[in-house]
CSV table of C-alpha atoms in Angstrom, one decimal:
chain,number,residue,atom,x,y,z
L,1,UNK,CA,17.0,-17.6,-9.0
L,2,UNK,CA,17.0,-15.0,-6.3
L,3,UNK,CA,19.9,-12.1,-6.3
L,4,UNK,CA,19.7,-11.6,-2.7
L,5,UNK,CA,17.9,-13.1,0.6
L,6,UNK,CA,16.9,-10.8,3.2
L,7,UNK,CA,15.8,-11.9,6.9
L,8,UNK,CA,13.4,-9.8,9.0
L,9,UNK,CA,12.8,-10.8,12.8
L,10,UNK,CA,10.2,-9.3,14.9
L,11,UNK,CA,12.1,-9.9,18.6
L,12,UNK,CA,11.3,-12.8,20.6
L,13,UNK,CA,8.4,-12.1,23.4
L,14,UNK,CA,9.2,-9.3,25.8
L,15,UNK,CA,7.3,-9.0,29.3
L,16,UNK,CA,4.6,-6.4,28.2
L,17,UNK,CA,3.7,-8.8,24.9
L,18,UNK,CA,2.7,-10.9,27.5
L,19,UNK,CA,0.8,-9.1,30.0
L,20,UNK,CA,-1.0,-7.4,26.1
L,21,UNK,CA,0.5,-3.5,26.6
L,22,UNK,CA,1.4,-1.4,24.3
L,23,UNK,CA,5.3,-1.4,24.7
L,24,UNK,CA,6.7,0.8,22.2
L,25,UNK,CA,9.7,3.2,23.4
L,26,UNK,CA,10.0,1.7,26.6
L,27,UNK,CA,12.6,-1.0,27.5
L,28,UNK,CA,11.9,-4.3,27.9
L,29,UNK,CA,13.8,-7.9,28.0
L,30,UNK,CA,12.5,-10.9,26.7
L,31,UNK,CA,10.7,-13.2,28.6
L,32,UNK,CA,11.3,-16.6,29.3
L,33,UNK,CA,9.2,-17.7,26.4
L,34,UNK,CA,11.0,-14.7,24.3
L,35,UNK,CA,14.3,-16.3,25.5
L,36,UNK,CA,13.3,-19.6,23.9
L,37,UNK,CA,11.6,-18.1,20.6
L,38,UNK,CA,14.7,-16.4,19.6
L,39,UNK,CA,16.9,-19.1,20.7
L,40,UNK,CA,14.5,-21.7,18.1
L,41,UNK,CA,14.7,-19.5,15.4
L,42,UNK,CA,18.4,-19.2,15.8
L,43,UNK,CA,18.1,-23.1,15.4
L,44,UNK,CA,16.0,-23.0,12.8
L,45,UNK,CA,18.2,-20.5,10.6
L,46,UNK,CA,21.1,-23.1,11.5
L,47,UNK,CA,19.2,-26.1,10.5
L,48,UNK,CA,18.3,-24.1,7.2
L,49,UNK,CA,22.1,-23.4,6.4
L,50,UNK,CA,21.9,-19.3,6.9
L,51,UNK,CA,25.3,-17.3,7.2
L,52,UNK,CA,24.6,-14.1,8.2
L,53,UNK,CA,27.5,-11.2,7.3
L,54,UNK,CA,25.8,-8.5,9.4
L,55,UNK,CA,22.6,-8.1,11.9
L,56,UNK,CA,20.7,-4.4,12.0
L,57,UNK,CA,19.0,-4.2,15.2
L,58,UNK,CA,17.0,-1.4,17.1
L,59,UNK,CA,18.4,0.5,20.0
L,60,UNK,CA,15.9,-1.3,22.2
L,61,UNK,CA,17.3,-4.2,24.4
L,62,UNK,CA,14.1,-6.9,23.3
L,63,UNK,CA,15.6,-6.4,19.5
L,64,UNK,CA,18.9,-6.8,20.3
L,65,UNK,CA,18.8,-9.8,22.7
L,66,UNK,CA,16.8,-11.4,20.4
L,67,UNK,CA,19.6,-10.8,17.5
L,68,UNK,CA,22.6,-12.4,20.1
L,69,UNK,CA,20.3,-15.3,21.4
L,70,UNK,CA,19.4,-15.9,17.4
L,71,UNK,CA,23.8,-15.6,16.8
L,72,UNK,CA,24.8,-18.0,20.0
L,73,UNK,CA,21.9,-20.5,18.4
L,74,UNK,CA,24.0,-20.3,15.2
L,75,UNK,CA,27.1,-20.3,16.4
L,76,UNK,CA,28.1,-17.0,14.4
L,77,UNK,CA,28.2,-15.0,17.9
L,78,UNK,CA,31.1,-13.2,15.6
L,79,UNK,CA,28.7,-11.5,13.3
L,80,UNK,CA,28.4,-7.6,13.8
L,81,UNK,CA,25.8,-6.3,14.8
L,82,UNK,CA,24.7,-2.5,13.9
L,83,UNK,CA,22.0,-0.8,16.2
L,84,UNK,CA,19.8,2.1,15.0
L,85,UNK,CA,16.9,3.7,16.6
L,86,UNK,CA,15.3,4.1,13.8
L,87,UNK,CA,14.9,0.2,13.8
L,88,UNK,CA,13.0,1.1,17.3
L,89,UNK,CA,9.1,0.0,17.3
L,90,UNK,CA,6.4,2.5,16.2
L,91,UNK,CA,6.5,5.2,19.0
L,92,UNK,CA,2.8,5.0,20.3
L,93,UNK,CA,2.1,8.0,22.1
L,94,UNK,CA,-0.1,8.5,24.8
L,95,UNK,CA,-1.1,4.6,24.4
L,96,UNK,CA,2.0,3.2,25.5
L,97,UNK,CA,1.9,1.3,29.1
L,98,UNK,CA,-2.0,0.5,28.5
L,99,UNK,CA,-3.5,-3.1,27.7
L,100,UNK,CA,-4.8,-3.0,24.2
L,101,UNK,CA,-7.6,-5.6,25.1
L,102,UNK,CA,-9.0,-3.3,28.2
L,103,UNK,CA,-8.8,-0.5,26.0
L,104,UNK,CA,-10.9,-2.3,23.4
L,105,UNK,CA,-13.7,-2.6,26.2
L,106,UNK,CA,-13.4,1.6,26.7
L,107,UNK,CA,-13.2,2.4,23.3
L,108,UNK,CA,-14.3,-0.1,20.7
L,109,UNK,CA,-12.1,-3.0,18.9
L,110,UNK,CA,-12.2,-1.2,15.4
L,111,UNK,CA,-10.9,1.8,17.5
L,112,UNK,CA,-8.0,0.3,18.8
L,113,UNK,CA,-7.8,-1.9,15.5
L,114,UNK,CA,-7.5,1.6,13.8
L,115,UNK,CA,-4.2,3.0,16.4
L,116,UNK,CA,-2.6,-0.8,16.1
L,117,UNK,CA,-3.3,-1.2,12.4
L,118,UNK,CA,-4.0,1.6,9.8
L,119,UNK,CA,-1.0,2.9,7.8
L,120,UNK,CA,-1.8,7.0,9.1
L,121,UNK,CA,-3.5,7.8,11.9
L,122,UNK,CA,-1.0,8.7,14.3
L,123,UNK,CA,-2.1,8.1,18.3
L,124,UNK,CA,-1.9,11.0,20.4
L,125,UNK,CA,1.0,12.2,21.5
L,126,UNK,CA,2.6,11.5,24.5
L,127,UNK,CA,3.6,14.3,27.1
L,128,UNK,CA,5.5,15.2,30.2
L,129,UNK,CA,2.2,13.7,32.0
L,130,UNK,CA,2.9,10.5,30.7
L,131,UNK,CA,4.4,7.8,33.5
L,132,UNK,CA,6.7,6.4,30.7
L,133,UNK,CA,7.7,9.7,29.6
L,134,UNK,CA,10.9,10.7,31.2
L,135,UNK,CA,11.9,7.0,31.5
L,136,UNK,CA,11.6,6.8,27.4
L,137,UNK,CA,13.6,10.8,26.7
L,138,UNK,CA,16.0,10.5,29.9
L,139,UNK,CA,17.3,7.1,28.4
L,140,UNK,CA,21.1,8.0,27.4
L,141,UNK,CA,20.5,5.7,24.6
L,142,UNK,CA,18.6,8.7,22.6
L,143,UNK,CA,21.5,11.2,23.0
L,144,UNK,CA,23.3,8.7,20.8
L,145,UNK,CA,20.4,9.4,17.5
L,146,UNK,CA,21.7,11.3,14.7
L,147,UNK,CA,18.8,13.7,15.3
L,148,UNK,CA,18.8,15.5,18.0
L,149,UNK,CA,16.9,14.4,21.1
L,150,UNK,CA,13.9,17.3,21.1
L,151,UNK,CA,13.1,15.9,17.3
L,152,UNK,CA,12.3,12.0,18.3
L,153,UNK,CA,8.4,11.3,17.7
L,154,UNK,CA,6.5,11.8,20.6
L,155,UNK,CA,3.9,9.5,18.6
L,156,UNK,CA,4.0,7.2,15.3
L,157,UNK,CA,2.0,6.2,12.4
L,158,UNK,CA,3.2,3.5,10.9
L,159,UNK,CA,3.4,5.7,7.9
L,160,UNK,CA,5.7,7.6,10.3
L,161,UNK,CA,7.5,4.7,10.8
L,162,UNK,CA,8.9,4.4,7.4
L,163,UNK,CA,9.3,7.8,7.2
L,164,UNK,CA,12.1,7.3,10.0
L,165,UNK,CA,13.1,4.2,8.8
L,166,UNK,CA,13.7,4.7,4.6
L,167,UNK,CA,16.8,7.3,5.3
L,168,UNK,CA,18.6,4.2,7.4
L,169,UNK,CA,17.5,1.4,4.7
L,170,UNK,CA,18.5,3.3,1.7
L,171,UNK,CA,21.8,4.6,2.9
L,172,UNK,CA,23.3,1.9,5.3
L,173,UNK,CA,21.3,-1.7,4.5
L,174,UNK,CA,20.9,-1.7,0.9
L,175,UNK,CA,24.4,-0.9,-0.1
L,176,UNK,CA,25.8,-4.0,2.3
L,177,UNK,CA,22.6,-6.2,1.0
L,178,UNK,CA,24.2,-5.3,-2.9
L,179,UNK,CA,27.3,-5.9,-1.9
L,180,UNK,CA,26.0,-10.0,-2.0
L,181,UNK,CA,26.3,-9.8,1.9
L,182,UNK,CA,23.3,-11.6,3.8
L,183,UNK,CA,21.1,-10.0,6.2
L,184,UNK,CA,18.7,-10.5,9.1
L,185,UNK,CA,17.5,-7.2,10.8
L,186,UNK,CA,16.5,-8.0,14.1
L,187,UNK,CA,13.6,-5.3,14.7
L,188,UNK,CA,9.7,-5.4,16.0
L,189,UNK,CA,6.4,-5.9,14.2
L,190,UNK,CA,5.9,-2.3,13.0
L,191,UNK,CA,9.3,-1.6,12.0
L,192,UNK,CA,9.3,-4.7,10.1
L,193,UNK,CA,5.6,-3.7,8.5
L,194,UNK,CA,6.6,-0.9,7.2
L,195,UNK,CA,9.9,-2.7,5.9
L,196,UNK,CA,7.2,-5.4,4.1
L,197,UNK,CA,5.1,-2.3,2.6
L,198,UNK,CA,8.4,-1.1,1.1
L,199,UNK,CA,9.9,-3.8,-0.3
L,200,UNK,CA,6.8,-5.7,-1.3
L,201,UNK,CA,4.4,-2.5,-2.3
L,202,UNK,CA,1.6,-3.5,0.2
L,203,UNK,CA,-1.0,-0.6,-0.1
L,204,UNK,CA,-2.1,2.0,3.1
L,205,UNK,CA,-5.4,-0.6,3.4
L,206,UNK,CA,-4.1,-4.1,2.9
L,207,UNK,CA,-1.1,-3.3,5.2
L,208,UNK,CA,-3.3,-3.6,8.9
L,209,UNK,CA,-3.8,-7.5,8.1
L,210,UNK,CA,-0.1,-8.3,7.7
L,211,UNK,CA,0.6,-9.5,11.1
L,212,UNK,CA,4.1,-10.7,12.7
L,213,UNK,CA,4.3,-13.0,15.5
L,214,UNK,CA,7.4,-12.7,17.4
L,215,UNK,CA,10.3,-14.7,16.7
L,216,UNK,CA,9.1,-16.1,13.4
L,217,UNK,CA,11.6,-15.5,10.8
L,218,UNK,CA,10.3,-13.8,7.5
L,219,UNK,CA,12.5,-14.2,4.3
L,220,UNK,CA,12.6,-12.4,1.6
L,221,UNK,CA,14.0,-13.4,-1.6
L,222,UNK,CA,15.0,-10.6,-3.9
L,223,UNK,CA,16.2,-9.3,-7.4
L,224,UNK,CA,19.0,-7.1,-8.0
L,225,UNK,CA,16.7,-3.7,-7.7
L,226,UNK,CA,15.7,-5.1,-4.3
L,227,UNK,CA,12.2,-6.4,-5.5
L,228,UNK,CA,10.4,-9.3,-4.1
L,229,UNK,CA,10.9,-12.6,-6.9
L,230,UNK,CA,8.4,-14.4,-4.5
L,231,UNK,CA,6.0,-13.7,-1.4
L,232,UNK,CA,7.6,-13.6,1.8
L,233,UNK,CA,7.8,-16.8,3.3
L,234,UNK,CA,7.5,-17.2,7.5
L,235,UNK,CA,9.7,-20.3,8.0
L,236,UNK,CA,8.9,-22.7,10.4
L,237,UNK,CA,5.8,-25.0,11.3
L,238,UNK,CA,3.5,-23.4,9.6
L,239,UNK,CA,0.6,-24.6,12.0
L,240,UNK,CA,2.2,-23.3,14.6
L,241,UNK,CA,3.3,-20.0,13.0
L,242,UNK,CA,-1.0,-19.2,12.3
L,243,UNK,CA,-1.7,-20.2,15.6
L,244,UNK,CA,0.8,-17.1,16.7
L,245,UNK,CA,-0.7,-15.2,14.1
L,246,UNK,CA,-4.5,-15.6,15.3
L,247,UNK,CA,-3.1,-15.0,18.8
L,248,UNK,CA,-1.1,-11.4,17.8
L,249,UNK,CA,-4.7,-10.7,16.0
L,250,UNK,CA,-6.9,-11.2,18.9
L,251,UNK,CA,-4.4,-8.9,21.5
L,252,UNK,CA,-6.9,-5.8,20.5
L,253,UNK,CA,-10.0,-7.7,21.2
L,254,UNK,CA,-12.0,-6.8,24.2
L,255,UNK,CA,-13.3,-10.6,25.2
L,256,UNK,CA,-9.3,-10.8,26.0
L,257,UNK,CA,-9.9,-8.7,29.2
L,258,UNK,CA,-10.8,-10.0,32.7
């Protein structure tokens, strides 16, 4: 029998999921359809009997409108809710603001496979140049990080990611998660890749076909050192959940542009 269950949420679809850009850093709200994919899986959790004691989000609007529409579904609007940037999705440089699937037409699908994907190449970086950039660092929110502003990433490998994201986990989640208290983190798919490469030992090759569609809800069933008893389970209609999946996979291919 399991010692602890853990929730991971990538956020419900955000306007630039939509139109198949690379969001990253920059702001976004759900979209309708994101509206309705995080109010379902708040539904769903319900329907499944979930309690939650305490939501991690990132300190990027999508995350954490997915985490109060998921609450308001289950009625535990109550619930506190701790935000963190480095919950924030993989920082992706110079690439953020372009369409993945034109891109694959400039620059070859295993190219663009290779920034979404591997576990360390880093994009390049983004600059002053950059139309997002002053959008992304003047953003108040960052003067809240507990590093200061000139040290965010300019640029992420996913590896990166958990870089950021281990110091958070190890000294603020897992000491609520052994206190017996039950978690979702509310996040996006890299953040909760590199959470799944963590917790489940992926390795740097296997992780670029572990794919997240958003507001699927992944849980994770774990012993008392915080190891996976089972494989993580996407709950749901499981038709429907590889349908999203096939559709997150094909975002980078170049038949996608017209």
């Amino acid at each position: 029998m399991s010692k602890y269950k853990l929730v991971l949420l990538r956020h419900g679809e955000g306007a630039w999921n939509k139109e198949n850009r690379f969001c990253s850093w920059v702001d976004q709200k759900l979209s309708e359809d994101g509206v309705k994919e995080a109010q379902d899986c708040g539904r769903l959790l319900k329907e499944q009997g979930y309690k939650f004691d305490l939501v991690f989000t990132s300190i990027l609007s999508r995350s954490i409108q997915t985490a109060w529409l998921v609450l308001e579904a289950m009625d535990q609007e109550w619930v506190p809710v701790v935000k963190s940037w480095r919950l924030n999705e993989r920082h992706y440089g110079a690439l953020i603001g372009l369409n993945r699937a034109e891109m694959a037409l400039q620059h070859g699908e295993e190219k663009v496979k290779l920034w979404r994907r591997s576990y360390d190449i880093t994009p390049p970086l983004i600059d002053e140049s950059h139309p997002y950039y002053l959008e992304i660092y003047n953003d108040r929110r960052y003067t809240t990080c507990d590093v200061p502003k000139e040290n965010l990433p300019r640029a992420e490998s996913l590896k990166e990611v958990l870089d950021r994201l281990l110091p958070f986990w190890n000294s603020t989640v897992v000491p609520e998660i052994q206190r017996g208290k039950t978690v979702l983190i509310s996040a996006h798919g890299n953040s909760c890749r590199a959470l799944l490469k963590h917790l489940e030992g992926v390795s740097d090759e296997d992780i670029a076909n572990v794919t997240l569609p958003t507001g699927i809800p992944v849980q994770l069933e774990l012993d008392e050192n915080l190891k996976p008893l089972k494989p993580r389970q996407l709950l749901g209609d499981q038709a429907k959940i590889q349908a999203a999946i096939k559709k997150v996979e094909d975002q980078g291919k170049a038949k996608q542009a017209t």
